[in-house]
Amino acid sequence: MNILGATLRVCVDDLEAAVPFYERLSGAPALRFERGGVRVAAVGCFLLMSGPAAELEVLRKVAATIAVTDVDQAHKTLDELGADIIAGPVATPAGRNLIVRHPDGAVYEYADRRPA
Protein backbone atom coordinates (compact mmCIF):
# COMPACT_ATOMS: atom_id res chain seq x y z
CA MET A 1 0.00 0.00 0.00
CA ASN A 2 1.36 3.42 -0.95
CA ILE A 3 0.18 6.36 1.21
CA LEU A 4 0.31 9.62 -0.77
CA GLY A 5 -0.77 12.06 1.95
CA ALA A 6 -3.55 13.00 4.33
CA THR A 7 -6.43 15.47 4.31
CA LEU A 8 -7.70 17.11 7.47
CA ARG A 9 -11.47 16.92 7.89
CA VAL A 10 -13.16 20.10 9.18
CA CYS A 11 -16.90 20.34 9.89
CA VAL A 12 -18.15 23.91 9.56
CA ASP A 13 -21.51 25.58 10.14
CA ASP A 14 -21.29 27.83 7.07
CA LEU A 15 -19.34 26.42 4.14
CA GLU A 16 -19.52 29.63 2.09
CA ALA A 17 -18.11 31.69 4.97
CA ALA A 18 -15.31 29.17 5.66
CA VAL A 19 -14.07 28.60 2.09
CA PRO A 20 -12.36 32.00 1.51
CA PHE A 21 -10.29 31.62 4.71
CA TYR A 22 -9.05 28.16 3.71
CA GLU A 23 -8.41 29.22 0.11
CA ARG A 24 -6.17 32.07 1.31
CA LEU A 25 -4.55 29.87 3.95
CA SER A 26 -3.69 27.06 1.52
CA GLY A 27 -3.27 29.08 -1.65
CA ALA A 28 -5.54 26.64 -3.47
CA PRO A 29 -9.03 27.03 -4.97
CA ALA A 30 -11.91 25.03 -3.49
CA LEU A 31 -13.18 21.99 -5.38
CA ARG A 32 -16.83 21.55 -4.41
CA PHE A 33 -19.23 18.63 -4.46
CA GLU A 34 -22.16 17.26 -2.49
CA ARG A 35 -22.63 13.78 -1.10
CA GLY A 36 -25.50 12.45 0.98
CA GLY A 37 -26.85 15.90 1.80
CA VAL A 38 -23.43 17.17 2.94
CA ARG A 39 -21.82 20.02 1.03
CA VAL A 40 -18.05 19.57 0.68
CA ALA A 41 -15.19 21.82 -0.37
CA ALA A 42 -11.72 20.31 -0.82
CA VAL A 43 -9.21 23.14 -0.30
CA GLY A 44 -5.54 22.19 -0.30
CA CYS A 45 -5.06 19.67 2.52
CA PHE A 46 -8.44 20.54 4.11
CA LEU A 47 -11.80 18.88 3.49
CA LEU A 48 -14.52 21.26 4.67
CA MET A 49 -17.95 19.74 5.29
CA SER A 50 -21.29 21.33 6.10
CA GLY A 51 -24.73 19.81 6.38
CA PRO A 52 -27.32 18.23 8.65
CA ALA A 53 -26.19 17.69 12.25
CA ALA A 54 -26.86 13.94 12.12
CA GLU A 55 -24.66 13.54 9.03
CA LEU A 56 -21.85 15.67 10.50
CA GLU A 57 -21.95 13.66 13.74
CA VAL A 58 -20.98 10.56 11.75
CA LEU A 59 -18.33 12.42 9.73
CA ARG A 60 -16.69 13.82 12.87
CA LYS A 61 -15.82 10.27 13.94
CA VAL A 62 -13.37 9.95 11.02
CA ALA A 63 -10.02 11.47 12.03
CA ALA A 64 -8.61 12.12 8.55
CA THR A 65 -8.71 11.06 4.93
CA ILE A 66 -5.62 9.18 3.79
CA ALA A 67 -4.87 9.26 0.06
CA VAL A 68 -3.61 5.98 -1.38
CA THR A 69 -2.80 4.84 -4.90
CA ASP A 70 -5.24 1.93 -4.77
CA VAL A 71 -8.10 1.39 -2.31
CA ASP A 72 -8.22 -2.33 -3.12
CA GLN A 73 -4.58 -2.75 -2.09
CA ALA A 74 -5.18 -0.65 1.04
CA HIS A 75 -8.18 -2.87 1.86
CA LYS A 76 -6.05 -6.01 1.54
CA THR A 77 -3.19 -4.61 3.63
CA LEU A 78 -5.43 -3.20 6.35
CA ASP A 79 -7.38 -6.47 6.57
CA GLU A 80 -4.11 -8.43 6.90
CA LEU A 81 -3.02 -6.06 9.70
CA GLY A 82 -6.22 -6.69 11.67
CA ALA A 83 -8.03 -3.42 10.98
CA ASP A 84 -11.84 -3.42 11.06
CA ILE A 85 -13.29 -2.49 7.66
CA ILE A 86 -16.38 -0.43 8.51
CA ALA A 87 -17.54 0.47 4.99
CA GLY A 88 -16.42 0.12 1.40
CA PRO A 89 -14.77 0.17 -0.89
CA VAL A 90 -17.39 2.35 -2.57
CA ALA A 91 -17.37 4.83 -5.45
CA THR A 92 -17.09 8.56 -4.62
CA PRO A 93 -17.20 11.65 -6.85
CA ALA A 94 -13.37 11.56 -7.02
CA GLY A 95 -12.60 7.83 -7.02
CA ARG A 96 -13.20 5.19 -4.34
CA ASN A 97 -12.96 5.01 -0.56
CA LEU A 98 -13.26 2.80 2.45
CA ILE A 99 -13.70 3.56 6.15
CA VAL A 100 -11.46 1.64 8.54
CA ARG A 101 -11.02 1.36 12.32
CA HIS A 102 -7.39 0.73 13.23
CA PRO A 103 -6.65 -1.69 16.08
CA ASP A 104 -6.07 1.34 18.39
CA GLY A 105 -9.66 2.51 17.74
CA ALA A 106 -8.86 5.44 15.42
CA VAL A 107 -11.15 5.68 12.37
CA TYR A 108 -9.84 6.83 8.97
CA GLU A 109 -11.10 7.14 5.44
CA TYR A 110 -8.77 5.72 2.76
CA ALA A 111 -9.38 7.14 -0.71
CA ASP A 112 -7.94 6.86 -4.19
CA ARG A 113 -8.65 8.71 -7.40
CA ARG A 114 -9.25 5.63 -9.49
CA PRO A 115 -12.67 5.25 -11.10
CA ALA A 116 -14.78 2.36 -9.80
PDB file of C-alpha atoms in Angstrom:
ATOM      1  CA  MET A   1       0.000   0.000   0.000  1.00  0.00           C
ATOM      2  CA  ASN A   2       1.358   3.423  -0.955  1.00  0.00           C
ATOM      3  CA  ILE A   3       0.176   6.359   1.206  1.00  0.00           C
ATOM      4  CA  LEU A   4       0.307   9.622  -0.771  1.00  0.00           C
ATOM      5  CA  GLY A   5      -0.772  12.063   1.947  1.00  0.00           C
ATOM      6  CA  ALA A   6      -3.554  13.001   4.332  1.00  0.00           C
ATOM      7  CA  THR A   7      -6.429  15.466   4.313  1.00  0.00           C
ATOM      8  CA  LEU A   8      -7.702  17.112   7.474  1.00  0.00           C
ATOM      9  CA  ARG A   9     -11.468  16.922   7.885  1.00  0.00           C
ATOM     10  CA  VAL A  10     -13.160  20.101   9.180  1.00  0.00           C
ATOM     11  CA  CYS A  11     -16.901  20.339   9.892  1.00  0.00           C
ATOM     12  CA  VAL A  12     -18.153  23.915   9.561  1.00  0.00           C
ATOM     13  CA  ASP A  13     -21.512  25.578  10.137  1.00  0.00           C
ATOM     14  CA  ASP A  14     -21.295  27.833   7.067  1.00  0.00           C
ATOM     15  CA  LEU A  15     -19.338  26.419   4.138  1.00  0.00           C
ATOM     16  CA  GLU A  16     -19.524  29.632   2.093  1.00  0.00           C
ATOM     17  CA  ALA A  17     -18.107  31.686   4.966  1.00  0.00           C
ATOM     18  CA  ALA A  18     -15.308  29.174   5.660  1.00  0.00           C
ATOM     19  CA  VAL A  19     -14.068  28.601   2.092  1.00  0.00           C
ATOM     20  CA  PRO A  20     -12.356  32.002   1.511  1.00  0.00           C
ATOM     21  CA  PHE A  21     -10.289  31.623   4.705  1.00  0.00           C
ATOM     22  CA  TYR A  22      -9.053  28.156   3.714  1.00  0.00           C
ATOM     23  CA  GLU A  23      -8.413  29.218   0.107  1.00  0.00           C
ATOM     24  CA  ARG A  24      -6.174  32.072   1.308  1.00  0.00           C
ATOM     25  CA  LEU A  25      -4.546  29.866   3.949  1.00  0.00           C
ATOM     26  CA  SER A  26      -3.693  27.056   1.520  1.00  0.00           C
ATOM     27  CA  GLY A  27      -3.268  29.083  -1.654  1.00  0.00           C
ATOM     28  CA  ALA A  28      -5.545  26.642  -3.474  1.00  0.00           C
ATOM     29  CA  PRO A  29      -9.026  27.027  -4.970  1.00  0.00           C
ATOM     30  CA  ALA A  30     -11.906  25.030  -3.492  1.00  0.00           C
ATOM     31  CA  LEU A  31     -13.177  21.988  -5.378  1.00  0.00           C
ATOM     32  CA  ARG A  32     -16.833  21.552  -4.406  1.00  0.00           C
ATOM     33  CA  PHE A  33     -19.226  18.634  -4.459  1.00  0.00           C
ATOM     34  CA  GLU A  34     -22.158  17.258  -2.490  1.00  0.00           C
ATOM     35  CA  ARG A  35     -22.632  13.785  -1.096  1.00  0.00           C
ATOM     36  CA  GLY A  36     -25.498  12.448   0.983  1.00  0.00           C
ATOM     37  CA  GLY A  37     -26.845  15.903   1.804  1.00  0.00           C
ATOM     38  CA  VAL A  38     -23.429  17.168   2.937  1.00  0.00           C
ATOM     39  CA  ARG A  39     -21.815  20.016   1.026  1.00  0.00           C
ATOM     40  CA  VAL A  40     -18.051  19.569   0.685  1.00  0.00           C
ATOM     41  CA  ALA A  41     -15.185  21.824  -0.366  1.00  0.00           C
ATOM     42  CA  ALA A  42     -11.715  20.312  -0.825  1.00  0.00           C
ATOM     43  CA  VAL A  43      -9.208  23.136  -0.298  1.00  0.00           C
ATOM     44  CA  GLY A  44      -5.541  22.190  -0.297  1.00  0.00           C
ATOM     45  CA  CYS A  45      -5.057  19.666   2.523  1.00  0.00           C
ATOM     46  CA  PHE A  46      -8.435  20.542   4.112  1.00  0.00           C
ATOM     47  CA  LEU A  47     -11.796  18.884   3.494  1.00  0.00           C
ATOM     48  CA  LEU A  48     -14.524  21.264   4.675  1.00  0.00           C
ATOM     49  CA  MET A  49     -17.948  19.736   5.288  1.00  0.00           C
ATOM     50  CA  SER A  50     -21.291  21.334   6.105  1.00  0.00           C
ATOM     51  CA  GLY A  51     -24.733  19.810   6.382  1.00  0.00           C
ATOM     52  CA  PRO A  52     -27.324  18.233   8.652  1.00  0.00           C
ATOM     53  CA  ALA A  53     -26.190  17.690  12.253  1.00  0.00           C
ATOM     54  CA  ALA A  54     -26.865  13.941  12.115  1.00  0.00           C
ATOM     55  CA  GLU A  55     -24.656  13.538   9.032  1.00  0.00           C
ATOM     56  CA  LEU A  56     -21.852  15.666  10.495  1.00  0.00           C
ATOM     57  CA  GLU A  57     -21.955  13.662  13.738  1.00  0.00           C
ATOM     58  CA  VAL A  58     -20.978  10.555  11.748  1.00  0.00           C
ATOM     59  CA  LEU A  59     -18.327  12.417   9.725  1.00  0.00           C
ATOM     60  CA  ARG A  60     -16.686  13.817  12.869  1.00  0.00           C
ATOM     61  CA  LYS A  61     -15.821  10.269  13.937  1.00  0.00           C
ATOM     62  CA  VAL A  62     -13.372   9.945  11.022  1.00  0.00           C
ATOM     63  CA  ALA A  63     -10.021  11.475  12.034  1.00  0.00           C
ATOM     64  CA  ALA A  64      -8.613  12.118   8.547  1.00  0.00           C
ATOM     65  CA  THR A  65      -8.705  11.057   4.925  1.00  0.00           C
ATOM     66  CA  ILE A  66      -5.619   9.176   3.788  1.00  0.00           C
ATOM     67  CA  ALA A  67      -4.866   9.257   0.061  1.00  0.00           C
ATOM     68  CA  VAL A  68      -3.615   5.985  -1.382  1.00  0.00           C
ATOM     69  CA  THR A  69      -2.797   4.843  -4.900  1.00  0.00           C
ATOM     70  CA  ASP A  70      -5.243   1.930  -4.774  1.00  0.00           C
ATOM     71  CA  VAL A  71      -8.099   1.393  -2.313  1.00  0.00           C
ATOM     72  CA  ASP A  72      -8.221  -2.334  -3.121  1.00  0.00           C
ATOM     73  CA  GLN A  73      -4.577  -2.746  -2.095  1.00  0.00           C
ATOM     74  CA  ALA A  74      -5.185  -0.646   1.036  1.00  0.00           C
ATOM     75  CA  HIS A  75      -8.176  -2.868   1.864  1.00  0.00           C
ATOM     76  CA  LYS A  76      -6.048  -6.010   1.537  1.00  0.00           C
ATOM     77  CA  THR A  77      -3.187  -4.612   3.632  1.00  0.00           C
ATOM     78  CA  LEU A  78      -5.434  -3.204   6.353  1.00  0.00           C
ATOM     79  CA  ASP A  79      -7.382  -6.472   6.566  1.00  0.00           C
ATOM     80  CA  GLU A  80      -4.110  -8.431   6.904  1.00  0.00           C
ATOM     81  CA  LEU A  81      -3.022  -6.063   9.705  1.00  0.00           C
ATOM     82  CA  GLY A  82      -6.217  -6.686  11.671  1.00  0.00           C
ATOM     83  CA  ALA A  83      -8.032  -3.418  10.978  1.00  0.00           C
ATOM     84  CA  ASP A  84     -11.839  -3.418  11.058  1.00  0.00           C
ATOM     85  CA  ILE A  85     -13.292  -2.489   7.656  1.00  0.00           C
ATOM     86  CA  ILE A  86     -16.381  -0.433   8.511  1.00  0.00           C
ATOM     87  CA  ALA A  87     -17.539   0.473   4.990  1.00  0.00           C
ATOM     88  CA  GLY A  88     -16.416   0.116   1.404  1.00  0.00           C
ATOM     89  CA  PRO A  89     -14.768   0.165  -0.888  1.00  0.00           C
ATOM     90  CA  VAL A  90     -17.390   2.347  -2.574  1.00  0.00           C
ATOM     91  CA  ALA A  91     -17.368   4.832  -5.447  1.00  0.00           C
ATOM     92  CA  THR A  92     -17.091   8.558  -4.619  1.00  0.00           C
ATOM     93  CA  PRO A  93     -17.196  11.651  -6.845  1.00  0.00           C
ATOM     94  CA  ALA A  94     -13.373  11.564  -7.019  1.00  0.00           C
ATOM     95  CA  GLY A  95     -12.602   7.828  -7.020  1.00  0.00           C
ATOM     96  CA  ARG A  96     -13.198   5.189  -4.344  1.00  0.00           C
ATOM     97  CA  ASN A  97     -12.958   5.013  -0.563  1.00  0.00           C
ATOM     98  CA  LEU A  98     -13.264   2.796   2.452  1.00  0.00           C
ATOM     99  CA  ILE A  99     -13.699   3.562   6.150  1.00  0.00           C
ATOM    100  CA  VAL A 100     -11.464   1.642   8.539  1.00  0.00           C
ATOM    101  CA  ARG A 101     -11.023   1.363  12.318  1.00  0.00           C
ATOM    102  CA  HIS A 102      -7.395   0.729  13.229  1.00  0.00           C
ATOM    103  CA  PRO A 103      -6.647  -1.691  16.082  1.00  0.00           C
ATOM    104  CA  ASP A 104      -6.067   1.337  18.386  1.00  0.00           C
ATOM    105  CA  GLY A 105      -9.655   2.505  17.735  1.00  0.00           C
ATOM    106  CA  ALA A 106      -8.863   5.435  15.415  1.00  0.00           C
ATOM    107  CA  VAL A 107     -11.152   5.685  12.369  1.00  0.00           C
ATOM    108  CA  TYR A 108      -9.836   6.832   8.969  1.00  0.00           C
ATOM    109  CA  GLU A 109     -11.096   7.140   5.438  1.00  0.00           C
ATOM    110  CA  TYR A 110      -8.769   5.720   2.761  1.00  0.00           C
ATOM    111  CA  ALA A 111      -9.378   7.141  -0.706  1.00  0.00           C
ATOM    112  CA  ASP A 112      -7.940   6.862  -4.187  1.00  0.00           C
ATOM    113  CA  ARG A 113      -8.651   8.713  -7.403  1.00  0.00           C
ATOM    114  CA  ARG A 114      -9.251   5.631  -9.486  1.00  0.00           C
ATOM    115  CA  PRO A 115     -12.669   5.252 -11.095  1.00  0.00           C
ATOM    116  CA  ALA A 116     -14.777   2.361  -9.797  1.00  0.00           C
TER     117      ALA A 116
END
